[in-house]
PDB file of C-alpha atoms in Angstrom:
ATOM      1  CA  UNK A  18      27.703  20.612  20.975  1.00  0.00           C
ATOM      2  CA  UNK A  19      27.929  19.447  17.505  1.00  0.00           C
ATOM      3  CA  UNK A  20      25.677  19.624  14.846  1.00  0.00           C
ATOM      4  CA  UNK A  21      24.511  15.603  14.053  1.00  0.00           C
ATOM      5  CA  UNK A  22      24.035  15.027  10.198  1.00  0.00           C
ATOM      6  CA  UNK A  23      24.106  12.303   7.587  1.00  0.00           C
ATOM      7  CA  UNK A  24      25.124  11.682   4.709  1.00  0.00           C
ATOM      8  CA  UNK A  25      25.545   8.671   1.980  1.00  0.00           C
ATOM      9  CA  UNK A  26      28.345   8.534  -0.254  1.00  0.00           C
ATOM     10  CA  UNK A  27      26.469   7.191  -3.849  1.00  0.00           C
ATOM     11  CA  UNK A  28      29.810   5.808  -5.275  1.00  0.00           C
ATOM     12  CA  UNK A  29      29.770   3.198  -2.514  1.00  0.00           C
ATOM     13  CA  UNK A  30      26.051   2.471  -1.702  1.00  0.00           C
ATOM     14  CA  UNK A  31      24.881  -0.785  -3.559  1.00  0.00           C
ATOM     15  CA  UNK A  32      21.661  -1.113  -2.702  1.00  0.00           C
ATOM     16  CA  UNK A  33      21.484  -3.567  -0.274  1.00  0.00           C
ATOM     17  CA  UNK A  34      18.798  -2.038   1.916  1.00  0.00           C
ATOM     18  CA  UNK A  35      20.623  -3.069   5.463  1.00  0.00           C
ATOM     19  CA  UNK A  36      20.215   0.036   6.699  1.00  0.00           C
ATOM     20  CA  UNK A  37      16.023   0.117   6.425  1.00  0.00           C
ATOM     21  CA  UNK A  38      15.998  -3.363   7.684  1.00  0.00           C
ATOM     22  CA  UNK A  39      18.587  -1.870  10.818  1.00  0.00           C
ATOM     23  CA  UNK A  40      16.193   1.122  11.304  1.00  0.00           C
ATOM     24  CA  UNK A  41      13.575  -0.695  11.104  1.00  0.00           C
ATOM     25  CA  UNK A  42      14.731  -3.665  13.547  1.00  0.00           C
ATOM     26  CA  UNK A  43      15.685  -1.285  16.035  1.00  0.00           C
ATOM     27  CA  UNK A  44      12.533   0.711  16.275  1.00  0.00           C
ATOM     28  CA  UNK A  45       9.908  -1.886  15.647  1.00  0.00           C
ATOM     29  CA  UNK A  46       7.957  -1.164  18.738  1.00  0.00           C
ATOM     30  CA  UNK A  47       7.503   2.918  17.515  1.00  0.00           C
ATOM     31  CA  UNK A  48       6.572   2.206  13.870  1.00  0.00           C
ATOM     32  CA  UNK A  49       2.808   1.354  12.704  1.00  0.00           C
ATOM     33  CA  UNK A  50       2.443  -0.246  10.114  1.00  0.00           C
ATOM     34  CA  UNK A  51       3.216   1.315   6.229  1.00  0.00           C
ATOM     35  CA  UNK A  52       5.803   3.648   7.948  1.00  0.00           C
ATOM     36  CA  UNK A  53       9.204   3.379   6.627  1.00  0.00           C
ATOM     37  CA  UNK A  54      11.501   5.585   8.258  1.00  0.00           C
ATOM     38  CA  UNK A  55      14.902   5.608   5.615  1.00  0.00           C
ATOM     39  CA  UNK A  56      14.368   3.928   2.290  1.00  0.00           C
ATOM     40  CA  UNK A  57      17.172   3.529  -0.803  1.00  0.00           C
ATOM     41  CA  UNK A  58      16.239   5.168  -4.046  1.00  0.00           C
ATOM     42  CA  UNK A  59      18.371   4.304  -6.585  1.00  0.00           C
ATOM     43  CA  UNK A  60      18.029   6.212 -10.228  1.00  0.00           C
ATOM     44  CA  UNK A  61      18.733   5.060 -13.847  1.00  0.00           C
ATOM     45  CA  UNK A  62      18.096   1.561 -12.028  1.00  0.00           C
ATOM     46  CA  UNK A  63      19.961  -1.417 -14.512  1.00  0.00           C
ATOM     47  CA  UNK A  64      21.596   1.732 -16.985  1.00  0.00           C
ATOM     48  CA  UNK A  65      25.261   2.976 -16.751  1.00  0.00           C
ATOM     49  CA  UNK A  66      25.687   5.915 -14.402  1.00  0.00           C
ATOM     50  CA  UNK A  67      23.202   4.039 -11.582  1.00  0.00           C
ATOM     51  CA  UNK A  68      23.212   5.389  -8.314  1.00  0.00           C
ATOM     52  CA  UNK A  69      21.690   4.596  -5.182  1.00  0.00           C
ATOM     53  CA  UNK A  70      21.046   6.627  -1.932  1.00  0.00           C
ATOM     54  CA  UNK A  71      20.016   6.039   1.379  1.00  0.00           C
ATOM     55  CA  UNK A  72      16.591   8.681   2.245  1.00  0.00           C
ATOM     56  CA  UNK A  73      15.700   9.679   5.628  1.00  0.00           C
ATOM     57  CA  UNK A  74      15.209  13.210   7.438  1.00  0.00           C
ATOM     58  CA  UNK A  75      18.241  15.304   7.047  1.00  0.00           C
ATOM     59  CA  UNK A  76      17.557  17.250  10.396  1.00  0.00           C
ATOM     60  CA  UNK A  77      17.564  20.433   8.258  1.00  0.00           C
ATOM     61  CA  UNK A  78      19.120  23.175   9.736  1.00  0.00           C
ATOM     62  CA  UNK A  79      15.941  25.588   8.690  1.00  0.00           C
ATOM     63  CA  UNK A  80      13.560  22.704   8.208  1.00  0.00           C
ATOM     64  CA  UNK A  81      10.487  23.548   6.201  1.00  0.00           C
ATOM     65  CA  UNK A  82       8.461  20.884   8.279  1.00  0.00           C
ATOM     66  CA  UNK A  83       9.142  22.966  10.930  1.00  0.00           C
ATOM     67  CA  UNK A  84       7.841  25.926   9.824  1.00  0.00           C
ATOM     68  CA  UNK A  85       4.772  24.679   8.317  1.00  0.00           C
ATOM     69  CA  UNK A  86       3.307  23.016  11.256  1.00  0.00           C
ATOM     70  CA  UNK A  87       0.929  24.743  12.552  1.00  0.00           C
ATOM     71  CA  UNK A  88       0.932  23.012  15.726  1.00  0.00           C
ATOM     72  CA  UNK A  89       4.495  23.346  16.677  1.00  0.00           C
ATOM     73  CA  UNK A  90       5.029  20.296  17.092  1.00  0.00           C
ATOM     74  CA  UNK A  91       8.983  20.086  16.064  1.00  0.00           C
ATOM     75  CA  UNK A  92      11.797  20.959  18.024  1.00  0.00           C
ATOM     76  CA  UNK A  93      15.667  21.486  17.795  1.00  0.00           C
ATOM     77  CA  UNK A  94      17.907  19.676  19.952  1.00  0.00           C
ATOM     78  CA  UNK A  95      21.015  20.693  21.203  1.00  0.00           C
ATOM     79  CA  UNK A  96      22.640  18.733  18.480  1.00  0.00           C
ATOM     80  CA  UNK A  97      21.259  20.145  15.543  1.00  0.00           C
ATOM     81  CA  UNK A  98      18.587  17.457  15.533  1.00  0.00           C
ATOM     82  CA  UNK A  99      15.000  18.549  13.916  1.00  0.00           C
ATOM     83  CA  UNK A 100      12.504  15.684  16.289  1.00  0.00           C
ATOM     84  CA  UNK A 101       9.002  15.880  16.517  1.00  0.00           C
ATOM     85  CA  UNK A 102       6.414  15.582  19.388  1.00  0.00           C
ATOM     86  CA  UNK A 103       3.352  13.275  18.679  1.00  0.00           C
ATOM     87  CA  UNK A 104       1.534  14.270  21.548  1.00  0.00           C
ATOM     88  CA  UNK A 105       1.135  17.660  19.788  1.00  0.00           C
ATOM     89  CA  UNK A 106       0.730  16.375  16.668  1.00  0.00           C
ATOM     90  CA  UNK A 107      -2.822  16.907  14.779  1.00  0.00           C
ATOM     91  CA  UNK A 108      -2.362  15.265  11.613  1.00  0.00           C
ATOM     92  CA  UNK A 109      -2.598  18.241   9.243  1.00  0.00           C
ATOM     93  CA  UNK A 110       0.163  16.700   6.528  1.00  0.00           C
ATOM     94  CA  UNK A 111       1.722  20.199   5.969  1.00  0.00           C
ATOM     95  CA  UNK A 112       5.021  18.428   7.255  1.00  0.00           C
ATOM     96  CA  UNK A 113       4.663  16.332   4.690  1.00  0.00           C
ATOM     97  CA  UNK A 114       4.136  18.607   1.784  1.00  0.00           C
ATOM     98  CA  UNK A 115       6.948  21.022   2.652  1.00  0.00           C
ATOM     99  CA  UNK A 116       9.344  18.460   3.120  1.00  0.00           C
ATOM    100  CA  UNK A 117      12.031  17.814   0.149  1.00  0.00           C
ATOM    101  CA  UNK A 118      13.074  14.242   1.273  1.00  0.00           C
ATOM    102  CA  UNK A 119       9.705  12.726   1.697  1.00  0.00           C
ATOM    103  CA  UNK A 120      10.360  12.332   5.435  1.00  0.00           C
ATOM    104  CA  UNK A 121       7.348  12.893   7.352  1.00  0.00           C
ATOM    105  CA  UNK A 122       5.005   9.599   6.847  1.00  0.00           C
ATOM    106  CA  UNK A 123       1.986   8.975   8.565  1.00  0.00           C
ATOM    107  CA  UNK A 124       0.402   5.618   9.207  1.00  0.00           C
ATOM    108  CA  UNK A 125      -1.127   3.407   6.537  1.00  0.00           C
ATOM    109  CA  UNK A 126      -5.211   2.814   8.193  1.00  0.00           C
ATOM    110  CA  UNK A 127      -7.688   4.136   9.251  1.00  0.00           C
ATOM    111  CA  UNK A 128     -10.827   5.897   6.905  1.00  0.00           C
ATOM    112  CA  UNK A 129      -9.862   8.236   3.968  1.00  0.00           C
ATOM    113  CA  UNK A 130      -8.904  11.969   5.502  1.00  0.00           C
ATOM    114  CA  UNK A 131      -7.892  10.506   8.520  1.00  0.00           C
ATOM    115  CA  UNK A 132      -3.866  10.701   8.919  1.00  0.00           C
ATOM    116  CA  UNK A 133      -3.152   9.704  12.629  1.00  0.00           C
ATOM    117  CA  UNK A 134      -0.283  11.075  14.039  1.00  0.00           C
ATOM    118  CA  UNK A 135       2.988  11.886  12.215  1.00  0.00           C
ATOM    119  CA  UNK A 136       6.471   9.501  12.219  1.00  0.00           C
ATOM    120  CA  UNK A 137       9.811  10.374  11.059  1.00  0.00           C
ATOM    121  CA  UNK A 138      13.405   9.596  11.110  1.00  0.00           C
ATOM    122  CA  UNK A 139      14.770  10.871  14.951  1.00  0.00           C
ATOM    123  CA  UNK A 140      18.407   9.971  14.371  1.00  0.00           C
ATOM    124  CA  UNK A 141      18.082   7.290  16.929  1.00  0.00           C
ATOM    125  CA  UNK A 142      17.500  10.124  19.338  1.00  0.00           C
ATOM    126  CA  UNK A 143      13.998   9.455  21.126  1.00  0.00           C
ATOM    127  CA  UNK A 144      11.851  11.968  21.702  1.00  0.00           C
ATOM    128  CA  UNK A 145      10.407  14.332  24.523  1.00  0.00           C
ATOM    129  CA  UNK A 146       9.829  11.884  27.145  1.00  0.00           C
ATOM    130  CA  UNK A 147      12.709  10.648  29.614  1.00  0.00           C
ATOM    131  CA  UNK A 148      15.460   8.549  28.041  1.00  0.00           C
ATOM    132  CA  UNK A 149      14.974   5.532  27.680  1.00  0.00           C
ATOM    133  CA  UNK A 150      11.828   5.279  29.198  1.00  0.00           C
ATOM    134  CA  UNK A 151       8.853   2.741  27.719  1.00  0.00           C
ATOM    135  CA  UNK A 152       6.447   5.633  26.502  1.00  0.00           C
ATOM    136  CA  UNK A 153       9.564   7.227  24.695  1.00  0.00           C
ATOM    137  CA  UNK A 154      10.312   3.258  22.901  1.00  0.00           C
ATOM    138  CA  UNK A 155       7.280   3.152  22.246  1.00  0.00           C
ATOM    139  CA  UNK A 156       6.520   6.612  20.968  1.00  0.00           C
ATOM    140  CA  UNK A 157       9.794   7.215  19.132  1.00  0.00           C
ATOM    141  CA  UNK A 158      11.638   3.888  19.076  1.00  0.00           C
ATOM    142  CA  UNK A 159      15.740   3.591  20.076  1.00  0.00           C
ATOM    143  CA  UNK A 160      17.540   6.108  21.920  1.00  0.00           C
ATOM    144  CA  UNK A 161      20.958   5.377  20.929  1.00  0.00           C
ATOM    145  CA  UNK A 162      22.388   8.639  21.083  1.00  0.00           C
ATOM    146  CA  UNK A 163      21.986   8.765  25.173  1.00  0.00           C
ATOM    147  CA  UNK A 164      23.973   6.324  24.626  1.00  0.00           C
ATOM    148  CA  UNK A 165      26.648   7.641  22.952  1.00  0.00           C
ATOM    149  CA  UNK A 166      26.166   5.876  19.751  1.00  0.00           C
ATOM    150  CA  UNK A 167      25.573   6.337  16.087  1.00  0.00           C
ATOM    151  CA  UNK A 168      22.408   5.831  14.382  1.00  0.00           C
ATOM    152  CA  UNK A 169      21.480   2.186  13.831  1.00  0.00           C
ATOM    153  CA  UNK A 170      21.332   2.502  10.027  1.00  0.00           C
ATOM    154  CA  UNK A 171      24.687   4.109   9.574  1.00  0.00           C
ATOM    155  CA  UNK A 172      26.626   1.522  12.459  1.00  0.00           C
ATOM    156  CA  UNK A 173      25.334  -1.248  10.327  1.00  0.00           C
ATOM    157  CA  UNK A 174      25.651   0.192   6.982  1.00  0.00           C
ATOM    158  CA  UNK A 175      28.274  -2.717   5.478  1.00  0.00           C
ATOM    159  CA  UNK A 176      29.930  -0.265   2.520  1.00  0.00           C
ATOM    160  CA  UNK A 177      30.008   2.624   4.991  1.00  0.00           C
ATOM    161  CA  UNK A 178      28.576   4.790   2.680  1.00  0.00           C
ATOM    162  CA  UNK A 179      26.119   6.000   4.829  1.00  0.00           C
ATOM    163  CA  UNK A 180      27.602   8.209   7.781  1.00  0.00           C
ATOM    164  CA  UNK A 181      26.416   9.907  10.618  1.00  0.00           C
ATOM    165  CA  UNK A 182      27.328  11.728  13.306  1.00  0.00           C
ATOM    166  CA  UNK A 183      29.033  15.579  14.001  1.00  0.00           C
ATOM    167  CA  UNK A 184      28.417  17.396  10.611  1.00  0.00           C
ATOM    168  CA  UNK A 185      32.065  18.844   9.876  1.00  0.00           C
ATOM    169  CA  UNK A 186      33.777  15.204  11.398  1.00  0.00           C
ATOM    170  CA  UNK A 187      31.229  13.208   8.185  1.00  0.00           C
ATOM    171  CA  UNK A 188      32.425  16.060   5.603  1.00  0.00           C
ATOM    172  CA  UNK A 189      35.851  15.316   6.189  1.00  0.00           C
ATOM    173  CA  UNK A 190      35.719  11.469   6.216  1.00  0.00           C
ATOM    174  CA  UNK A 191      33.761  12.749   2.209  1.00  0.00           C
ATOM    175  CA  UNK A 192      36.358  15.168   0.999  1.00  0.00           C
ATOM    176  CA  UNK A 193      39.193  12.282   1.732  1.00  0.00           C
ATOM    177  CA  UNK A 194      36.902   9.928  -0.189  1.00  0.00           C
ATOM    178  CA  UNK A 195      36.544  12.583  -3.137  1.00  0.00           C
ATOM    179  CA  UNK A 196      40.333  13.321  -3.302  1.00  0.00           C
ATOM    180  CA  UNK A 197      41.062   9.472  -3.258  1.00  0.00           C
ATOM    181  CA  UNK A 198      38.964   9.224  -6.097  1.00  0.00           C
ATOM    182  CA  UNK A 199      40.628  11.194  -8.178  1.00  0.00           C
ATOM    183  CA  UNK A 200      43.744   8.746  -7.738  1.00  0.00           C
ATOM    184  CA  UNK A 201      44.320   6.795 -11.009  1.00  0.00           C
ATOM    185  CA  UNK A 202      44.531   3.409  -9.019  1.00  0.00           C
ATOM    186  CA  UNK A 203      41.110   4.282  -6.958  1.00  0.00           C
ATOM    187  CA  UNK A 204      39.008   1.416  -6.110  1.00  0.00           C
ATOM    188  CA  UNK A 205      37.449   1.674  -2.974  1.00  0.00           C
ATOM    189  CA  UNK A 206      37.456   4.993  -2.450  1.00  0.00           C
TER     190      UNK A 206
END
């Protein structure tokens, strides 16, 4: 199978935020409240040189949340995908700490200490229970890549800078972008 990745071309993300508001339309019923699962950071905000970039897991293919949790509560999919099981789950936060991208969140109540079960980014791909089954939409949110679709973040992402989908096909689509740039009469590239 192939190995699913993303990845957001800076030169043509402008900030818009459509694909947190498509994330976090189409997994509503999985999210608590204060978790964000993809966010835009954008640096030297209002200065020349700005950039923006769309933040979510990367399903790392050696992902330090993994191999922090003590619990073992992530898992590998056949697709390269790094999910996590929230029945298994205990809260600890190492996920959090280890992880580069901020992606592990954990909800916003409940008394000081008390973390409540990890949430992250699954790629629109569920999680251990039977596709497309209520616990799983309500555990995990959308499971669009039963489907056979893309992530809802990067199918409504209006600049198409952010991609998903089989790691090598999203590095080509880049490297044409990159070469394109280097055209003298490069817009859009």
């Amino acid at each position: 199978m192939a190995t699913m990745k993303f990845l957001c071309d800076t030169k043509r993300c402008i900030e818009c935020n459509g694909c947190v508001t498509a994330c976090k339309n189409e997994n509503d019923s999985a999210l608590q409240w204060g978790i964000q699962r993809r966010r835009v950071v954008t640096i030297n905000d209002g200065e020349p040189g700005e950039a923006s970039i769309s933040v979510a897991c990367m399903h790392c293919t050696d992902a330090p949340c993994q191999a922090v949790c003590p619990a073992n509560c992530f898992y590998k999919t056949e697709d390269g995908l790094t999910l996590h099981n929230k029945d298994t789950c205990i809260g600890c936060g190492y996920c959090l700490f280890a992880c580069p991208f901020g992606a592990p969140q954990f909800p916003k109540q409940g008394t000081f200490g008390s973390r409540g079960k990890m949430d992250k980014c699954t790629f629109c791909a569920g999680g251990p229970e039977e596709n497309h089954s209520d616990a799983e939409r309500k555990k995990y949110g959308s499971n669009r890549i039963a489907e056979g679709k893309l992530p809802m973040c990067a199918e409504l992402c209006a600049t198409k800078s952010l991609l998903a989908g089989d790691a090598e096909v999203i590095s080509n689509i880049f490297r044409e972008r990159v070469a394109y740039r280097g055209s003298n009469n490069a817009i859009w590239g």
